[in-house]
Amino acid sequence: MAVKKSELYSSIWEACNTFRGGMDASQYKDYVLAILFIKYISDKYADDPYPAIVIPEGASFNDMVKLKNTTTIGDDINKKIIGKIQEANKSLATISFADFDDSTKLGTDKEKVTKLSNLIALFEKPELDFSKNKASDDDILGDAYEFLMRHFATESGKSKGQFYTPSEVSLILALIIGITPENSTSATTAYDPTGGSGSLILKIGDVSEKNISLYLQEMDVTTAGLAKMNMILHNNPQAKIVQGNTLSNPQFEEVKDVKLQTFDYAVANPPFSMKSWTSGVNTAADPYGRFADFGVPPEKNGDYAFLLHILKSLKSNGKGAIILPHGVLFRGNAEAKIRENIIKRGYIKGIIGLPANLFYGTGIPACIIVIDKEHAAHRKGIFMIDASKGFIKDGNKNRLRDQDIHRIVDTFNKQIETPKFSRMVTLDEVEKNEFNLNIPRYIDSQEAEDIQDIAAHLLGGIPEADVNALEAYWSVYPNMRKELFKPNGRAGYVDAVFPKDQIKQAIFGHREFTLYAKIMEDKFHQWSVRTEMYLKGLDIGIKPKKVIKLISEDILSHYSGVSLIDKYDVYQHLMDYWNATLQDDCYLIALEGWKAEYVFDTKKKEWNSDLVPKYLVIDRYFAAEKNKIQELEADKETTESFIQESIEEHSAEGGFFADFEKVNKASITARLKEIKADKTANEEKKVLDALLEGYEKQISLKKAIADAQTTLEKLVAQKYSGLNQDEIKVLVVNDKWLASIQASVKGEMDRISQRLTQRINELVDRYEKPMPALNKEVEEYEQKVAAHLSKMGFAWE
């Protein structure tokens, strides 16, 4: 049985946590990732006659397994495994692997042997057989590496998490710089001067869908090694990765110390506001001319140094994007002059403001500056997006959702101007603002204030302006407005027709609401019909990532222009289901096809199936049996409630069970024998008989439930063995996938309607009692209090 993608991730993460001990995440990641890498290349290239990575005899993961529990395990891993692999592969010679014999990190003698042996054992699990867990071009292991990098970055702390750019941000850069499968060839080049672990530049290759040439330079030697492994795990072993300081010692040159190599595309996420950037850099006469015509960045802030390096590293028609702190948009002095010079040359195509706390090295908000040299001479404006509000909390960090990414990319690439989110800012307007690019100067993203109407508080009525603000609803429910509100008698104000407790019913029961719900139901049905046909056509060898791209883009297009509902919200529901369930199912189908394997889950101690969960088979084929069991369980719960209530009622002092050490069937039976001949104990006998009957019924029901469950289990097992492919497809596509997605989309509609109900209730509650009515209530309460005090003999003034 194939392992699910999510289970693969959890297995690897389990290995990490087991191995970690007291080690810092920034250190123990190097050991885990090294073992993962060796395991991967051993599985992938062991039987390959022309391998991209040579595995010398005696240096495979299986050879590492043989070292378990040996006293020299650490030194042998260093020399016999890693050492031999590096000797046989020049491309790996520069990787600085972790020292597996480091006693300061792994402990001495027995502790080290145990730690390393346990770590190797965890990677021996059958589900981590990477030679089998491959689904066409989908990089399951590469994705697992990314999964680990994100977790390591999260745990590494503020000062040590900069090696990783969140994949969501990396994807945005890749999708907005202009690279596409259509304009990419093997000659296309992409460059990252501050490459980290390579996650950012890899996204460029993914979007191109071609084997383009990737170039990366990274200052930290260990992180450069991570990047090399990352490239191999993502099937990019040919990527050129070098180690060194990009600003003082750039490694990609056309003429040594004279001219930088130029590229078609460039991306970067440099360390923010680097204070030591001038170390080794000739700022007065940079041999590469990076500061000529622009100016030299401040000595203690290297943000613009990296931006200027990117500009110089792009071809005349090159395009790029760089992540920098917001300060680069508005800081003065030397940076203001550099910014002005860049803007005047038309190099900046756009700016995207991101949410705060996205990155692992800092919590400050950042922006993406998009560069386009090709159209610089004719540029008339800069397209700006304020995307600072779209994110979810993810632990102690913020994270962009799929819908946030898609909204940003769509808006930028199509240059869609949206109030409070995006607009094209002319260069003339920028110049009038003294070349200050601070996004709030050009986009007011603040939510409109909910203003209290003093006149309404004084004289009553709901301000018509507040009702008009709900126009999005009234365009769909034109008559509902007339039936929810009536004239107040004062111009500009209305009254609610229904009291607060009836408003929800009035909305949800309205004919226009019902009609719109039916329209939305039909809308989903239209999408599901064609999606059902496509999904049922999936088979072994499918590419899961292409599956979700096709159906998600289709649902996004299908809901475009629909009133009230936001197409990106619908899209997010699909993507959430993809990440939770559909993705794993597609990988199973890619590997094994439509198989309903009914196996015993040793963890949950039950029989089930990954692709076709047992509840689907029961709901479709054995609903009557399921209902019977539910009826028996409900009866059992009722009986048990009666037993408990009876015991509680008669256990107090003086009660029939007050002297019982324990109330159960045995003690009740014994008591009945004691009082059998006592004619004065009739009431007690009645209670005891009823309780005894309850216990017997409980036993009978438990047996009936167990028998029914056993019978149902046999029926289910028999059904699984006889399921044909068409039946499996109905269970999976119709009953599982589409039913779940439909429930989520319907829930979105319910939330929209709930917001309307909530807002109207809020307005009714706010203006329900004007000031005169409140004053009158106060007077009435005062009179009541005074009357009570007078009766008590107190004077009230």
Coordinates of C-alpha atoms in Angstrom, one line a residue, residues 470 473 564 569 748 750-760:
L470 CA -25.5 46.9 2.1
Y473 CA -27.1 42.4 -0.9
L564 CA -22.1 38.4 -3.2
D569 CA -13.1 32.4 -1.2
E748 CA -19.5 30.1 2.4
D750 CA -24.4 30.7 4.7
R751 CA -21.6 32.9 6.2
I752 CA -22.4 35.7 3.7
S753 CA -26.0 35.6 4.7
Q754 CA -25.1 35.5 8.4
R755 CA -23.1 38.7 7.9
L756 CA -26.2 40.4 6.5
T757 CA -28.3 39.2 9.5
Q758 CA -25.6 40.3 11.9
R759 CA -25.3 43.7 10.5
I760 CA -29.1 44.4 10.4

